[in-house]
Coordinates of C-alpha atoms in Angstrom, one line a residue:
R1 CA -26.0 36.1 47.4
C2 CA -26.0 35.7 43.6
S3 CA -28.2 33.1 41.9
Y4 CA -25.4 30.5 41.7
H5 CA -25.6 30.0 45.5
F6 CA -29.1 28.8 45.5
V7 CA -28.1 25.5 43.9
Y8 CA -24.3 25.2 44.0
C9 CA -21.1 27.0 44.9
F10 CA -19.1 27.0 41.7
H11 CA -15.9 28.3 43.3
H12 CA -15.6 25.5 46.0
R13 CA -18.0 23.0 44.1
L14 CA -19.9 22.5 47.3
P15 CA -23.7 22.3 48.0
L16 CA -25.7 25.2 49.4
S17 CA -25.4 24.4 53.1
T18 CA -21.6 24.1 53.0
S19 CA -21.1 27.2 50.8
T20 CA -23.2 29.2 53.2
W21 CA -21.1 28.0 56.1
L22 CA -18.0 29.0 54.2
N23 CA -19.4 32.5 53.5
R24 CA -19.9 33.0 57.2
R25 CA -16.2 32.3 57.7
G26 CA -15.2 35.0 55.2
C27 CA -15.2 33.0 51.9
D28 CA -15.1 35.1 48.7
C29 CA -17.6 32.9 46.9
H30 CA -20.1 35.7 46.8
T31 CA -17.7 38.1 45.1
W32 CA -16.6 35.4 42.6
C33 CA -20.1 34.3 41.6
S34 CA -21.2 37.9 41.2
T35 CA -18.3 38.8 38.9
R36 CA -19.0 35.7 36.8
R37 CA -22.7 36.6 36.4
R38 CA -21.9 40.2 35.5
T39 CA -19.3 39.1 32.9
A40 CA -21.8 36.7 31.3
M41 CA -24.6 39.2 31.2
A42 CA -22.2 41.8 29.6
A43 CA -21.2 39.4 26.9
M44 CA -24.8 38.5 26.1
A45 CA -25.7 42.2 25.9
R46 CA -22.8 42.9 23.5
A47 CA -23.9 40.0 21.2
R48 CA -27.5 41.3 21.2
N49 CA -26.4 44.8 20.3
A50 CA -24.1 43.6 17.5
M51 CA -26.9 41.5 16.0
A52 CA -29.4 44.4 16.2
H53 CA -26.9 46.8 14.6
V54 CA -26.3 44.5 11.7
A55 CA -30.1 44.0 11.2
R56 CA -30.7 47.8 11.3
R57 CA -28.0 48.4 8.6
F58 CA -29.4 45.6 6.5
R59 CA -32.9 47.0 6.8
H60 CA -32.0 50.6 6.1
A61 CA -30.0 49.6 3.0
D62 CA -33.2 48.6 1.3
A63 CA -35.4 51.4 2.6
G64 CA -34.2 54.2 0.2
T65 CA -37.3 54.3 -2.0
P66 CA -40.6 55.8 -1.0
A67 CA -42.3 52.4 -1.6
A68 CA -39.9 50.8 0.8
A69 CA -40.4 53.5 3.3
A70 CA -44.2 53.2 3.1
A71 CA -43.8 49.4 3.5
T72 CA -41.6 49.9 6.5
M73 CA -44.1 52.3 8.2
A74 CA -46.9 49.8 7.4
N75 CA -44.9 47.0 9.0
R76 CA -44.2 49.2 12.1
H77 CA -47.9 49.9 12.7
G78 CA -49.1 46.6 11.4
D79 CA -47.8 43.1 12.0
G80 CA -45.1 43.5 14.5
Q81 CA -44.1 39.9 14.3
E82 CA -43.3 40.2 10.6
E83 CA -41.1 43.3 11.3
K84 CA -39.4 41.3 13.9
N85 CA -38.7 38.2 11.8
G86 CA -38.2 39.8 8.4
P87 CA -34.7 41.2 9.0
R88 CA -33.7 38.0 10.7
W89 CA -34.6 35.9 7.7
M90 CA -33.0 38.4 5.3
L91 CA -29.8 38.5 7.4
R92 CA -29.6 34.7 7.3
G93 CA -30.1 34.6 3.6
A94 CA -27.3 37.2 3.1
L95 CA -25.0 35.3 5.3
C96 CA -25.7 32.0 3.5
A97 CA -25.1 33.7 0.1
A98 CA -21.8 35.1 1.4
G99 CA -20.7 31.8 2.7
A100 CA -21.6 30.0 -0.5
G101 CA -19.7 32.6 -2.5
L102 CA -16.7 32.3 -0.2
V103 CA -16.6 28.5 -0.5
A104 CA -16.9 28.6 -4.3
G105 CA -14.1 31.2 -4.5
V106 CA -11.8 29.1 -2.3
A107 CA -12.7 26.0 -4.4
M108 CA -11.9 27.7 -7.7
S109 CA -8.6 29.2 -6.4
D110 CA -7.6 25.8 -5.0
E111 CA -8.4 24.0 -8.3
A112 CA -6.3 26.6 -10.2
E113 CA -3.4 26.3 -7.8
H114 CA -3.4 22.5 -7.2
G115 CA -5.1 21.2 -10.3
M116 CA -8.4 19.6 -10.9
V117 CA -9.2 16.5 -8.7
A118 CA -8.6 13.4 -10.7
P119 CA -11.5 11.0 -11.1
R120 CA -11.3 7.6 -9.4
F121 CA -10.7 4.6 -11.7
P122 CA -11.3 0.9 -10.8
W123 CA -7.7 -0.5 -10.9
P124 CA -7.9 -4.3 -10.9
H125 CA -4.9 -4.6 -8.5
E126 CA -6.4 -2.5 -5.6
G127 CA -8.5 -5.3 -4.2
F128 CA -7.6 -7.1 -0.9
F129 CA -6.9 -10.3 -2.8
S130 CA -6.0 -8.8 -6.1
A131 CA -2.6 -8.8 -7.8
Y132 CA -0.9 -6.9 -10.7
D133 CA -1.8 -7.8 -14.2
H134 CA 1.7 -8.9 -15.4
A135 CA 0.7 -8.7 -19.1
A136 CA -0.3 -5.0 -18.4
I137 CA 3.1 -4.5 -16.7
R138 CA 4.9 -5.8 -19.8
R139 CA 2.8 -3.6 -22.1
G140 CA 3.4 -0.7 -19.8
H141 CA 7.1 -1.2 -19.9
Q142 CA 6.9 -1.2 -23.7
V143 CA 5.1 2.1 -23.6
Y144 CA 7.6 3.5 -21.2
Q145 CA 10.5 2.4 -23.5
Q146 CA 9.0 3.8 -26.7
V147 CA 7.3 7.0 -25.4
C148 CA 8.5 8.0 -21.9
A149 CA 12.1 7.0 -21.8
A150 CA 13.1 9.8 -24.1
C151 CA 12.8 12.3 -21.2
H152 CA 12.0 10.4 -18.0
S153 CA 14.1 7.9 -16.0
V154 CA 13.3 5.1 -13.7
E155 CA 16.5 5.1 -11.6
Q156 CA 15.3 2.7 -8.9
L157 CA 14.6 -0.1 -11.4
S158 CA 17.1 -2.7 -12.6
Y159 CA 16.8 -5.2 -15.4
R160 CA 16.7 -8.1 -12.9
N161 CA 13.5 -6.7 -11.3
L162 CA 11.8 -7.4 -14.6
V163 CA 12.7 -11.1 -14.5
G164 CA 9.6 -13.3 -13.6
V165 CA 7.4 -10.3 -13.6
A166 CA 7.2 -9.1 -17.2
Y167 CA 10.0 -11.0 -19.0
T168 CA 12.0 -14.2 -18.8
E169 CA 15.6 -14.2 -17.7
D170 CA 16.8 -14.6 -21.3
E171 CA 14.6 -11.8 -22.5
A172 CA 15.9 -9.5 -19.8
K173 CA 19.5 -10.4 -20.5
D174 CA 19.1 -9.7 -24.2
M175 CA 17.3 -6.4 -23.4
A176 CA 20.2 -5.3 -21.1
A177 CA 22.9 -6.3 -23.6
E178 CA 21.4 -3.9 -26.1
V179 CA 22.5 -1.0 -23.9
D180 CA 26.2 0.2 -23.6
V181 CA 27.0 1.0 -20.0
M182 CA 29.9 3.2 -18.9
D183 CA 32.0 1.2 -16.4
G184 CA 35.5 1.3 -14.8
P185 CA 38.1 2.2 -14.2
N186 CA 40.0 -0.7 -15.7
D187 CA 43.6 -1.7 -14.9
Q188 CA 44.9 1.3 -16.7
G189 CA 42.6 3.7 -14.8
E190 CA 40.4 4.4 -17.8
M191 CA 36.6 4.2 -18.1
F192 CA 35.2 1.9 -20.7
E193 CA 31.9 0.8 -22.1
R194 CA 30.5 -2.7 -21.8
P195 CA 27.2 -4.4 -22.7
G196 CA 24.6 -4.1 -20.0
K197 CA 23.8 -7.0 -17.6
L198 CA 20.9 -7.8 -15.2
S199 CA 22.3 -5.9 -12.3
D200 CA 22.4 -2.6 -14.2
K201 CA 19.9 0.1 -13.7
L202 CA 17.6 1.1 -16.6
P203 CA 19.5 3.8 -18.6
K204 CA 18.8 7.5 -18.0
P205 CA 18.0 9.8 -20.9
Y206 CA 20.3 12.6 -19.5
D207 CA 23.6 12.6 -17.6
N208 CA 22.5 15.2 -15.1
E209 CA 19.8 17.7 -14.2
E210 CA 21.3 20.6 -16.1
A211 CA 21.4 18.7 -19.3
A212 CA 17.7 17.6 -18.8
R213 CA 16.7 21.3 -18.2
Y214 CA 18.6 22.5 -21.2
A215 CA 17.0 19.9 -23.5
N216 CA 13.5 20.7 -22.2
G217 CA 13.4 24.5 -22.2
G218 CA 14.1 24.8 -18.5
A219 CA 11.7 22.2 -17.3
Y220 CA 13.0 19.1 -15.4
P221 CA 11.3 15.8 -16.3
P222 CA 11.0 14.0 -12.9
D223 CA 12.1 10.5 -12.2
L224 CA 9.2 8.1 -12.5
S225 CA 10.4 5.4 -10.0
L226 CA 8.1 6.6 -7.2
I227 CA 5.8 9.0 -9.2
T228 CA 2.6 7.1 -8.1
K229 CA 3.7 7.4 -4.5
A230 CA 5.0 11.0 -4.7
R231 CA 1.7 12.4 -6.0
H232 CA -1.6 12.6 -4.2
D233 CA -3.9 9.8 -5.5
G234 CA -0.9 8.9 -7.7
Q235 CA -2.3 6.4 -10.1
N236 CA -5.5 8.3 -10.9
Y237 CA -3.6 11.5 -11.1
V238 CA -1.0 10.1 -13.6
Y239 CA -3.8 8.5 -15.7
A240 CA -5.9 11.7 -15.8
L241 CA -2.8 13.8 -16.5
L242 CA -1.9 11.7 -19.6
L243 CA -5.4 11.9 -21.0
G244 CA -6.3 15.4 -19.8
Y245 CA -4.8 17.6 -22.6
R246 CA -7.3 20.0 -24.2
E247 CA -7.5 23.4 -25.7
P248 CA -7.3 26.2 -23.1
P249 CA -10.7 27.8 -22.2
A250 CA -11.7 31.2 -23.4
G251 CA -9.6 34.0 -21.8
I252 CA -6.6 31.9 -21.1
S253 CA -3.5 32.1 -23.3
M254 CA -0.6 29.7 -23.0
R255 CA 2.9 31.0 -23.6
E256 CA 5.1 29.1 -26.1
G257 CA 6.4 25.8 -24.8
L258 CA 3.5 25.2 -22.4
Y259 CA 0.3 23.1 -22.9
Y260 CA -3.0 23.3 -21.0
N261 CA -3.9 20.4 -18.8
P262 CA -6.4 21.1 -15.9
Y263 CA -5.1 18.2 -13.8
F264 CA -1.6 19.7 -13.6
P265 CA -1.1 22.3 -10.8
G266 CA -1.5 25.7 -12.4
G267 CA -2.9 24.2 -15.6
A268 CA 0.2 24.8 -17.7
I269 CA 2.6 21.9 -18.3
A270 CA 5.8 21.8 -20.4
M271 CA 5.3 18.1 -21.4
P272 CA 3.3 17.9 -24.7
K273 CA 0.7 15.2 -25.3
M274 CA 2.6 12.1 -25.9
L275 CA 0.0 9.3 -26.3
A276 CA -2.0 8.7 -29.4
D277 CA -4.1 5.9 -30.8
E278 CA -1.9 3.2 -32.4
G279 CA 1.2 5.0 -31.2
V280 CA 2.7 1.7 -29.9
E281 CA 2.3 -1.7 -31.5
Y282 CA 1.9 -4.2 -28.7
E283 CA 3.6 -7.6 -29.0
D284 CA 0.5 -9.5 -27.7
G285 CA -1.8 -7.9 -30.3
T286 CA -3.8 -5.7 -27.8
E287 CA -5.4 -2.7 -29.4
A288 CA -3.1 0.2 -28.6
S289 CA -5.7 2.9 -27.9
E290 CA -4.8 6.1 -26.1
S291 CA -6.5 5.0 -22.9
Q292 CA -5.1 1.5 -23.1
Q293 CA -1.6 2.9 -23.3
A294 CA -2.2 5.2 -20.3
K295 CA -3.7 2.3 -18.3
D296 CA -0.7 0.0 -19.0
V297 CA 2.0 2.6 -18.3
V298 CA 0.3 3.6 -15.0
T299 CA 0.2 -0.1 -14.0
F300 CA 3.9 -0.4 -14.8
L301 CA 4.7 2.7 -12.8
A302 CA 2.6 1.5 -9.9
W303 CA 4.5 -1.8 -9.9
A304 CA 7.8 0.0 -10.1
A305 CA 6.9 2.0 -7.1
E306 CA 5.8 -1.0 -5.1
P307 CA 7.3 -4.2 -6.6
E308 CA 6.7 -6.2 -3.4
H309 CA 2.9 -5.6 -3.7
D310 CA 1.9 -9.1 -4.7
E311 CA 4.3 -10.8 -2.2
R312 CA 3.1 -8.6 0.6
K313 CA -0.6 -9.4 0.0
L314 CA 0.2 -13.2 -0.3
M315 CA 2.1 -13.1 2.9
G316 CA -0.7 -11.2 4.6
V317 CA -3.2 -13.8 3.5
K318 CA -0.9 -16.6 4.9
W319 CA -0.6 -14.8 8.2
I320 CA -4.4 -14.2 8.5
L321 CA -5.0 -17.9 7.8
A322 CA -2.4 -19.0 10.3
L323 CA -3.7 -16.6 13.0
S324 CA -7.3 -17.8 12.4
I325 CA -6.2 -21.4 12.9
M326 CA -4.4 -20.5 16.1
L327 CA -7.5 -18.6 17.3
C328 CA -9.7 -21.6 16.8
T329 CA -7.2 -23.9 18.5
A330 CA -7.0 -21.5 21.5
G331 CA -10.7 -21.3 21.8
Y332 CA -11.2 -25.0 21.6
F333 CA -8.4 -25.6 24.2
K334 CA -10.0 -23.0 26.5
R335 CA -13.4 -24.7 26.4
W336 CA -11.8 -28.2 26.8
K337 CA -9.8 -27.0 29.9
W338 CA -12.5 -25.0 31.6
A339 CA -15.6 -27.1 30.8
P340 CA -15.1 -29.6 33.7
L341 CA -14.6 -26.7 36.1
K342 CA -17.5 -24.7 35.0
S343 CA -19.9 -27.7 34.8
R344 CA -19.1 -29.3 38.1
K345 CA -21.7 -29.5 40.9
I346 CA -20.9 -28.7 44.5
I347 CA -23.1 -30.5 47.1
L348 CA -23.1 -29.3 50.8
D349 CA -23.9 -32.0 53.3
V350 CA -25.2 -30.0 56.2
V351 CA -26.3 -33.0 58.3
N352 CA -22.9 -34.6 58.7

């Protein structure tokens, strides 16, 4: 029998005595275990031969000089342990270096293809009990109107969504009335223009995608309604993108109409740098630095993508509070109901 039968029969998963009894009745456990052992030994031998071949090639690659040959002969006739361990450590070093180079190359190619990873910023509304800064939303809408609305749209946002968040109802109505909206048809079947109202969407800069591409040299400015949800790590990405414009590094040339931004996939973006210090005059007197404008417009876009954010968190807090009260009530009722049963004493009168 093979060595497996001295402890256990792996084919029938039976102890030695039972497997021996089965072998006497013509069981093929002996053949199966012998085949398994030969397969395992052959695989181990192939692995040893492959490692030895790699070590020999690595050792012979550095033995081309007379000094290296003399050192090799001295090692062969001298310390055998050093000869045995030397190629192993050299092989490990070579493999580590190759792995590090491969990882670095993959990281560089990924950064060039998908853009540099945006740093993480401490947004004040990301806390569990935090809400949006409504003053920042109003300033961000002002930045969007004066800077971004020339090319980008926010199709999912209506004027009525701004009421109670960034503007009063009268302010939102006045803002909507400043825009002429195409409506109709009328009784004569003709389209007509009318002043905007709260139910109207924020106006789009272009009528269709073709007009937007023609005006921007073939590039299509995306809609910003869900931009912070449509991009990975959206808020940090948009903020880093707005402030990430710089001169291209040495050896990289940008064709006409493109600008270098390492946070954009590929590094070449058709949108020029739009933010500048004091480029917007805030109504509340806040200093309109470049970073402040980027922070405010990102806050506005984050709210536009998730306008129910504050209400959802408030409702979650209410539910957690209600469930906590219910849990305490259920625990008290359980103790009140079971305390007499658990504390009762049973006395057996064996005499009577």
